[in-house]
Coordinates of C-alpha atoms in Angstrom, one line a residue:
M7 CA 4.6 45.0 -10.1
A8 CA 1.7 47.3 -9.4
S9 CA -0.9 45.0 -10.7
A10 CA 0.7 42.1 -8.6
R11 CA 0.2 44.0 -5.5
S12 CA -3.4 45.0 -6.2
V13 CA -4.8 41.6 -6.6
S14 CA -8.4 40.8 -5.7
P15 CA -9.0 38.1 -3.3
G16 CA -10.6 36.0 -6.0
A17 CA -7.6 36.2 -8.3
A18 CA -5.3 35.5 -5.4
L19 CA -7.3 32.3 -4.6
L20 CA -7.0 31.3 -8.3
R21 CA -3.4 32.0 -8.5
T22 CA -2.6 29.7 -5.6
S23 CA -4.9 26.9 -6.6
R24 CA -3.9 23.6 -8.2
M25 CA -6.3 24.3 -11.1
F26 CA -4.4 27.5 -12.2
S27 CA -0.9 27.2 -10.8
L28 CA 1.8 24.6 -10.6
P29 CA 2.7 23.1 -7.2
Q30 CA 6.1 23.7 -5.7
A31 CA 9.0 21.2 -6.8
L32 CA 9.9 18.5 -4.3
P33 CA 13.5 18.4 -3.1
Q34 CA 15.9 16.4 -5.1
P35 CA 16.5 12.9 -4.0
H36 CA 19.5 12.3 -1.6
R37 CA 22.6 11.0 -3.4
E38 CA 24.8 8.9 -1.1
G39 CA 27.8 8.8 -3.6
S40 CA 28.7 10.5 -6.9
F41 CA 31.1 8.0 -8.2
R42 CA 28.3 5.6 -9.2
Q43 CA 25.6 8.1 -10.1
S44 CA 24.6 8.9 -13.7
E45 CA 23.4 12.4 -14.7
T46 CA 21.0 11.0 -17.3
A47 CA 19.6 8.2 -15.0
T48 CA 15.8 8.5 -14.1
E49 CA 15.2 9.7 -10.6
P50 CA 13.5 7.4 -8.1
Y51 CA 10.4 9.6 -8.1
P52 CA 9.2 12.8 -10.0
T53 CA 9.8 16.1 -8.4
R54 CA 7.6 18.2 -10.5
Q55 CA 4.1 17.8 -11.9
I56 CA 3.7 16.2 -15.3
I57 CA 1.5 18.2 -17.7
S58 CA -0.1 16.6 -20.7
T59 CA -2.4 17.8 -23.6
T60 CA -4.6 16.6 -26.3
S61 CA -3.3 15.9 -29.8
L62 CA -5.3 18.8 -31.4
S63 CA -4.0 21.3 -28.8
R64 CA -0.4 20.0 -29.1
R65 CA -0.5 21.0 -32.8
T66 CA -1.0 24.5 -31.9
G67 CA 1.4 24.6 -28.9
D68 CA -1.4 24.9 -26.3
W69 CA -0.4 23.2 -23.1
G70 CA -2.5 25.3 -20.7
L71 CA 0.3 27.8 -20.0
K72 CA 0.4 31.5 -20.5
R73 CA 2.3 31.1 -23.8
P74 CA 2.4 28.4 -26.4
L75 CA 5.4 26.1 -26.5
P76 CA 7.5 25.5 -29.6
L77 CA 6.2 22.9 -32.1
R78 CA 9.7 21.8 -33.1
T79 CA 10.5 20.3 -29.7
T80 CA 7.0 19.2 -28.4
T81 CA 5.8 17.4 -31.5
K82 CA 8.6 14.9 -31.9
T83 CA 7.7 12.7 -28.9
T84 CA 5.0 10.1 -29.3
I85 CA 3.3 10.7 -26.0
P86 CA 2.6 14.5 -25.1
M87 CA 4.1 14.7 -21.4
I88 CA 6.3 17.6 -20.1
K89 CA 7.4 19.2 -16.8
V90 CA 7.9 22.8 -16.5
N91 CA 10.9 23.9 -14.6
Q92 CA 10.1 27.5 -14.7
V93 CA 7.0 29.5 -16.3
D94 CA 9.0 32.7 -16.6
S95 CA 12.7 32.6 -16.9
I96 CA 15.0 35.7 -17.5
E97 CA 14.8 35.4 -21.2
S98 CA 10.9 35.5 -21.0
V99 CA 10.5 31.8 -22.2
T100 CA 9.1 28.7 -20.6
D101 CA 11.8 26.3 -19.3
F102 CA 10.4 22.7 -19.8
H103 CA 11.7 19.2 -20.4
P104 CA 10.1 15.8 -21.5
A105 CA 8.4 13.9 -18.7
T106 CA 7.8 10.6 -20.4
D107 CA 10.1 8.8 -18.1
H108 CA 8.0 9.0 -14.9
G109 CA 4.7 9.3 -16.8
M110 CA 5.3 6.0 -18.8
S111 CA 6.5 4.2 -15.7
L112 CA 3.2 5.1 -13.9
R113 CA 1.2 3.7 -16.9
K114 CA 3.2 0.6 -17.0
F115 CA 2.9 0.1 -13.3
Q116 CA -0.6 0.3 -13.2
E117 CA -1.1 -2.2 -16.1
M118 CA 0.5 -4.8 -13.9
N119 CA -2.2 -4.4 -11.3
I120 CA -0.2 -5.2 -8.2
P121 CA -0.8 -3.8 -4.7
I122 CA 1.6 -1.8 -2.6
T123 CA 2.5 -3.4 0.7
V124 CA 4.1 -2.3 3.8
P125 CA 7.9 -3.5 4.5
S126 CA 8.0 -6.7 6.4
N127 CA 9.5 -6.7 9.9
K128 CA 9.6 -10.6 10.3
G129 CA 13.0 -11.0 9.0
G130 CA 13.4 -13.9 6.6
M131 CA 10.1 -15.5 7.3
N132 CA 8.0 -16.1 4.2
M133 CA 4.7 -14.8 5.2
P134 CA 1.9 -13.0 3.1
K135 CA 2.3 -9.3 2.9
K136 CA -0.3 -6.7 4.0
S137 CA -1.4 -3.7 2.0
V138 CA -0.7 -0.2 3.0
F139 CA -4.3 0.7 3.1
E140 CA -5.2 -1.9 5.8
D141 CA -6.8 -0.4 9.1
D142 CA -3.7 -1.4 11.0
F143 CA -1.3 0.7 8.9
D144 CA -3.3 3.5 7.2
F145 CA -4.6 6.2 9.6
T146 CA -6.5 9.2 8.3
A147 CA -7.8 10.4 11.7
L148 CA -6.4 10.1 15.3
G149 CA -7.9 10.7 18.4
Q150 CA -11.0 8.5 17.9
K151 CA -9.8 5.8 20.2
S152 CA -8.6 5.9 23.7
G153 CA -6.3 3.9 26.0
E154 CA -3.8 1.4 24.9
Q155 CA -5.3 1.2 21.4
A156 CA -4.8 4.9 20.8
T157 CA -1.1 4.6 21.9
D158 CA -0.7 1.6 19.3
D159 CA -2.2 3.7 16.5
M160 CA 0.1 6.6 17.4
D161 CA 3.1 4.2 17.1
M162 CA 2.0 2.5 14.0
R163 CA 1.9 5.7 11.8
W164 CA 3.9 6.5 8.8
K165 CA 4.0 10.2 9.1
F166 CA 5.6 12.0 12.0
K167 CA 6.5 15.6 12.8
G168 CA 10.0 14.7 14.0
P169 CA 12.9 13.1 12.1
W170 CA 14.0 9.6 12.2
L171 CA 17.2 9.8 14.4
A172 CA 18.8 6.8 13.0
G173 CA 19.0 8.4 9.6
L174 CA 20.4 11.7 10.7
T175 CA 24.1 12.6 10.3
D176 CA 26.1 14.4 13.1
G177 CA 25.6 17.7 11.6
E178 CA 21.9 17.2 10.9
M179 CA 21.5 16.0 14.6
Q180 CA 23.3 19.1 15.9
K181 CA 21.2 21.4 13.8
Y182 CA 18.0 19.6 14.9
L183 CA 19.0 20.1 18.5
E184 CA 19.8 23.9 18.0
T185 CA 16.7 24.7 16.0
H186 CA 13.9 22.5 17.4
V187 CA 15.0 21.0 20.8
R188 CA 17.0 23.5 23.1
S189 CA 14.2 26.3 22.9
R190 CA 11.5 23.9 23.9
R191 CA 13.0 23.1 27.4
S192 CA 10.3 24.8 29.4
E193 CA 7.6 23.1 27.4
F194 CA 9.2 19.7 28.0
R195 CA 9.2 20.5 31.8
K196 CA 5.4 21.1 31.5
F197 CA 4.9 18.0 29.6
L198 CA 6.6 15.9 32.3
K199 CA 4.5 17.5 35.1
G200 CA 1.5 16.3 33.3
K201 CA 2.8 12.9 33.0
L202 CA 3.8 12.9 36.6
A203 CA 0.3 14.0 37.7
K204 CA -1.3 11.3 35.6
E205 CA 0.9 8.7 37.1
I206 CA 0.1 9.9 40.6
N207 CA -3.7 9.8 40.0
E208 CA -3.3 6.3 38.4
S209 CA -1.4 5.0 41.3
A210 CA -3.9 6.4 43.9
A211 CA -6.8 5.0 41.9
R212 CA -5.1 1.6 42.0
E213 CA -4.5 1.6 45.7
A214 CA -8.0 2.6 46.3
K215 CA -9.4 -0.3 44.1
D216 CA -7.1 -2.8 46.0
K217 CA -8.7 -1.6 49.3
G218 CA -12.3 -1.8 47.8
E219 CA -12.7 1.8 48.0
E220 CA -13.5 4.5 45.2
A221 CA -10.8 7.2 44.7
P222 CA -12.4 10.6 45.4
A223 CA -12.2 13.0 42.5
A224 CA -11.3 16.0 44.8
Q225 CA -8.0 14.3 45.6
E226 CA -6.8 14.2 42.0
V227 CA -3.5 16.0 41.5
D228 CA -3.3 18.7 38.8
A229 CA -0.2 19.2 36.6
S230 CA 0.0 22.8 38.1
K231 CA 0.3 21.5 41.6
I232 CA 3.6 19.5 40.8
T233 CA 6.4 21.2 42.7
D234 CA 10.0 21.4 41.3
V235 CA 11.2 19.2 43.9
E236 CA 8.8 16.3 42.9
L237 CA 9.8 17.0 39.2
T238 CA 13.4 16.8 39.9
N239 CA 12.9 13.4 41.6
F240 CA 10.8 12.3 38.6
L241 CA 13.7 13.2 36.3
R242 CA 16.2 11.3 38.4
R243 CA 13.9 8.3 38.1
L244 CA 13.8 8.6 34.3
R245 CA 17.6 8.9 34.0
D246 CA 17.7 5.2 35.3
D247 CA 14.9 4.1 33.1
R248 CA 16.2 4.9 29.6
P249 CA 13.4 3.2 27.6
R250 CA 10.8 5.1 29.3
L251 CA 12.7 8.3 29.0
Y252 CA 13.1 7.8 25.3
K253 CA 9.5 7.1 24.9
L254 CA 8.5 10.3 26.7
V255 CA 10.9 12.2 24.6
S256 CA 9.5 10.6 21.4
Q257 CA 6.0 11.6 22.4
F258 CA 6.9 15.2 23.1
L259 CA 8.9 15.6 19.8
D260 CA 6.8 13.3 17.8
L261 CA 9.8 11.3 16.7
A262 CA 9.6 8.4 14.3
P263 CA 10.2 5.0 16.1
I264 CA 13.5 3.2 15.9
G265 CA 13.5 -0.5 15.3
P266 CA 14.4 -2.9 18.3
P267 CA 17.4 -5.1 18.2
A268 CA 17.3 -8.1 16.0
H269 CA 17.2 -10.6 18.9
S270 CA 14.8 -9.1 21.4
A271 CA 13.2 -10.9 24.1
D272 CA 9.9 -9.0 23.7
M273 CA 9.5 -10.0 20.1
W274 CA 7.7 -13.3 20.9
K275 CA 4.9 -13.6 23.4
K276 CA 3.0 -16.8 24.4
D277 CA -0.8 -16.4 25.1
Y278 CA -2.4 -19.7 26.3
T279 CA -5.9 -18.2 26.2
Q280 CA -5.8 -17.5 22.5
A281 CA -3.2 -18.5 19.8
P282 CA -0.4 -20.7 21.1
L283 CA 2.2 -18.3 19.7
T284 CA 1.7 -14.6 18.5
L285 CA 4.2 -12.2 17.1
K286 CA 4.3 -8.7 18.6
V287 CA 4.1 -6.5 15.4
G288 CA 5.8 -3.1 15.7
N289 CA 6.0 -0.2 13.3
P290 CA 7.0 -1.5 9.9
Y291 CA 9.1 1.7 9.1
A292 CA 11.2 1.5 12.3
K293 CA 14.0 -0.5 10.7
E294 CA 14.6 1.5 7.5
G295 CA 12.7 4.7 8.3
P296 CA 9.4 6.2 7.4
P297 CA 8.4 7.0 3.9
I298 CA 8.7 10.6 2.5
T299 CA 5.2 10.4 1.3
H300 CA 2.2 8.1 1.5
P301 CA 3.3 4.4 1.6
S302 CA 1.3 3.9 -1.7
A303 CA 3.0 6.9 -3.3
G304 CA -0.2 7.2 -5.4
L305 CA 1.0 4.2 -7.6
S306 CA -1.7 1.8 -6.9
Y307 CA -4.8 1.8 -4.8
L308 CA -5.4 -2.1 -4.8
R309 CA -5.7 -3.6 -1.3
T310 CA -5.2 -7.3 -2.1
A311 CA -4.0 -9.6 -4.9
S312 CA -6.8 -12.0 -4.3
Y313 CA -8.7 -11.7 -7.7
L314 CA -9.0 -13.6 -10.8
E315 CA -8.2 -12.3 -14.4
N316 CA -10.8 -13.4 -16.9
N317 CA -9.2 -14.2 -20.3
P318 CA -11.8 -13.6 -23.2
L319 CA -10.6 -16.9 -24.9
Y320 CA -9.9 -19.2 -22.0
G321 CA -11.8 -17.9 -19.2
P322 CA -10.8 -17.3 -15.5
Q323 CA -7.0 -17.9 -15.1
A324 CA -5.4 -19.5 -12.1
K325 CA -2.5 -17.0 -12.3
R326 CA -2.3 -13.2 -13.3
A327 CA -1.1 -12.3 -16.8
P328 CA 2.8 -12.3 -16.8
V329 CA 4.9 -9.5 -18.2
E330 CA 8.0 -9.6 -20.3
A331 CA 10.9 -8.3 -18.3
R332 CA 14.3 -7.2 -19.8
V333 CA 17.6 -8.5 -18.3
V334 CA 19.4 -5.2 -17.3
A335 CA 22.4 -6.9 -15.8
P336 CA 23.3 -10.6 -16.1
R337 CA 24.4 -12.6 -13.1
H338 CA 28.1 -13.0 -14.3
G339 CA 29.7 -9.7 -14.5
N340 CA 27.5 -8.0 -11.8
G341 CA 29.5 -9.3 -8.9
A342 CA 27.7 -10.8 -6.0
R343 CA 24.6 -8.8 -6.6
G344 CA 23.0 -11.3 -8.9
A345 CA 20.9 -10.6 -12.1
K346 CA 18.8 -7.5 -12.5
L347 CA 15.5 -7.3 -14.3
G348 CA 13.5 -4.3 -15.7
V349 CA 9.8 -4.6 -15.2
G350 CA 7.7 -1.7 -16.1
G351 CA 10.5 0.8 -15.8
F352 CA 11.6 -0.5 -12.4
V353 CA 14.8 -2.6 -11.8
T354 CA 14.2 -5.5 -9.5
N355 CA 15.9 -8.7 -8.5
V356 CA 15.3 -12.2 -10.1
P357 CA 12.6 -14.3 -8.4
G358 CA 13.9 -15.9 -5.2
G359 CA 13.5 -19.4 -3.9
D360 CA 13.8 -22.7 -5.8
S361 CA 13.1 -21.7 -9.4
T362 CA 14.5 -21.7 -12.9
F363 CA 16.2 -18.5 -12.0
N364 CA 18.2 -20.1 -9.1
M365 CA 19.4 -23.5 -10.1
S366 CA 22.5 -23.8 -8.1
R367 CA 22.9 -27.6 -8.8
V368 CA 22.9 -27.0 -12.4
S369 CA 26.0 -25.9 -14.5
A370 CA 26.1 -22.3 -15.8
D371 CA 26.0 -23.5 -19.5
I372 CA 22.6 -25.4 -18.8
R373 CA 21.1 -22.4 -17.0
H374 CA 22.3 -20.2 -20.0
E375 CA 20.4 -22.6 -22.3
R376 CA 17.1 -22.3 -20.4
T377 CA 17.3 -18.7 -19.8
P378 CA 19.4 -17.0 -22.5
G379 CA 21.0 -13.9 -21.4
L380 CA 20.5 -14.3 -17.6
E381 CA 23.8 -15.9 -16.7
R382 CA 26.1 -13.8 -19.0
L383 CA 25.9 -11.2 -21.7
D384 CA 24.7 -12.6 -25.0
P385 CA 24.9 -9.9 -27.8
S386 CA 23.5 -12.4 -30.3
I387 CA 19.9 -12.0 -28.9
K388 CA 18.0 -9.6 -31.0
G389 CA 16.5 -6.8 -29.0
G390 CA 18.4 -8.0 -25.8
A391 CA 17.5 -10.9 -23.4
K392 CA 14.0 -11.0 -22.0
V393 CA 12.2 -13.3 -19.6
W394 CA 8.6 -13.7 -18.5
V395 CA 7.8 -13.2 -14.9
E396 CA 4.6 -12.6 -12.7
P397 CA 4.6 -9.4 -10.7
L398 CA 3.4 -10.1 -7.1
F399 CA 3.6 -6.8 -5.1
A400 CA 5.7 -3.6 -4.7
T401 CA 7.0 -1.6 -1.7
V402 CA 8.0 2.1 -1.4
N403 CA 11.0 2.4 0.9
S404 CA 12.0 5.3 3.0
K405 CA 14.0 6.9 0.0
G406 CA 11.0 7.0 -2.1
Q407 CA 12.3 4.1 -4.4
T408 CA 9.8 1.6 -5.7
I409 CA 10.9 -2.0 -5.1
V410 CA 8.8 -4.4 -7.3
T411 CA 8.9 -8.2 -6.3
V412 CA 8.3 -10.7 -9.1
G413 CA 7.8 -14.4 -9.2
E414 CA 8.2 -17.3 -11.6
T415 CA 5.3 -18.1 -14.0
D416 CA 4.3 -21.4 -15.6
N417 CA 4.9 -22.5 -19.2
K418 CA 1.4 -21.6 -20.6
S419 CA 0.9 -18.2 -19.2
P420 CA 3.4 -16.5 -21.6
D421 CA 1.8 -18.2 -24.6
I422 CA -1.6 -17.1 -23.5
A423 CA -0.4 -13.4 -23.1
K424 CA 1.1 -13.5 -26.7
E425 CA -2.0 -14.8 -28.2
L426 CA -4.1 -12.1 -26.5
A427 CA -1.6 -9.5 -27.8
G428 CA -2.1 -10.9 -31.4
G429 CA 0.6 -13.6 -31.6
E430 CA 0.3 -17.1 -32.7
A431 CA -2.6 -19.1 -31.4
L432 CA -2.1 -21.6 -28.6
Q433 CA -2.2 -25.2 -29.5
I434 CA -4.1 -27.0 -26.8
E435 CA -4.5 -30.8 -26.9
E436 CA -8.1 -31.7 -25.8
K437 CA -8.1 -34.8 -23.5
P438 CA -11.2 -36.9 -22.9
V439 CA -12.8 -36.4 -19.6
Q440 CA -12.7 -39.5 -17.5
R441 CA -15.7 -39.8 -15.4
S442 CA -15.4 -41.7 -12.0
T443 CA -18.0 -42.8 -9.6
H444 CA -15.9 -42.0 -6.6
N445 CA -16.4 -38.8 -4.7
W446 CA -12.9 -37.6 -4.4
P447 CA -12.4 -34.7 -2.0
V448 CA -11.9 -31.3 -3.6
R449 CA -8.8 -29.5 -2.5
S450 CA -9.2 -25.9 -1.8
R451 CA -7.1 -23.5 -3.7
G452 CA -7.3 -20.6 -1.5
R453 CA -3.5 -20.6 -0.6
E454 CA -2.7 -20.7 -4.3
L455 CA -4.6 -17.7 -5.5
G456 CA -3.4 -14.5 -4.2
A457 CA -1.4 -15.9 -1.4
S458 CA 1.4 -13.3 -1.8
V459 CA -0.8 -10.4 -0.4
I460 CA -3.6 -10.8 2.0
G461 CA -6.5 -8.3 2.8
S462 CA -9.3 -8.0 5.3
S463 CA -12.9 -7.8 4.6
R464 CA -13.1 -4.7 6.8
T465 CA -11.0 -2.8 4.3
Y466 CA -13.8 -3.1 1.8
G467 CA -16.5 -1.9 4.1
L468 CA -17.8 -5.5 4.8
K469 CA -18.8 -6.6 8.3
P470 CA -19.1 -10.2 9.5
E471 CA -22.9 -9.9 9.6
D472 CA -22.8 -8.7 5.8
L473 CA -20.9 -11.8 4.8
A474 CA -23.7 -14.1 6.1
F475 CA -26.0 -15.5 3.4
E476 CA -29.6 -15.4 3.9
K477 CA -31.4 -18.8 4.6

């Protein structure tokens, strides 16, 4: 203990750095109910840092900690990954557990090469998604803009100091009021005085502009000159204007925005000078709540899905390489939830829309023949039922869960993927090329390639003048 108290500044800096110390563990994910929860199930996100080591160091038990770890438990796993619960326990041993569950899920996810998108707030409209790294959603610095644009940036953030009120229970709400709100009453009155002074100055400048005069700077009202009577009258007006009152309270407490009603008159606006119909986009996290971490969660840094995969045997491919998904739960026996697939360590739904996974006009027996194991459990399938799907994009919700969206793939893509992995060669029938003297118009395939996630050229540092070719 004496040596711990007499630590030099350099040693204290090293002890608190990420290079020489482990970060604090994150809180455990919130469980809504215990009757359907499993103690052995993988958590939605890791709460402790994963540590890995080389094969040579693992043979000697060297994991970069203060003491070597036992070889009997660390050399049985194929991939060296552990998470340390406690470096020094009461028994003077290191408490650790394997961490291949989250470590391998990260590797498999990055192999799929899919972007992370923001949640859609357009209801059931089938529109392309936007990446979380777009300029409209990812803010690294505020205060560089002014006016209405700065207010829009504040509303489109994903990180707020205050909570999301729609997700608080009664007890959490009362605790928040007692600890963070009641003691700041005087600060809120000072904040309202500043807003009232700004409103008075803007009203005076507007009247002077209508008269063709310039508002003198000497007549500007300062917040310190607002009397208690004027503030009381301002509070009475705010009580009759609930939306404005909630907006001011949200600005003062920095509360996360709450989604508007489903059928709001302000959702659609008509602008005859530009587009005939434009959609007013609000905060994408207002409906379900802001995420607990960055919207990408460090899983992927791709900004768009508009890229081509170049196969070493067949050249550029029209579609990305599919992945083999495991049927975790068949459609029959899972109630009204539908079939569930396991893709890269994440559970997802079957592709929606009109596809081979959703053939309502075909009998269940025919669907079972086309996709064995998807309609009902088939224990005769060796290794379990599997299907080939195309990963499209993923979204991280407010609970930290990763929601992967997959689509249907064509018939040739799985065979190409199997051949590339060392399987049987694909038999392709070569057809003679028919030459024609007619000049048929070539259809653009811009909507077919990467139409699920769109990106802006500004996100890659390109400007419109940079995209112009030299003549």
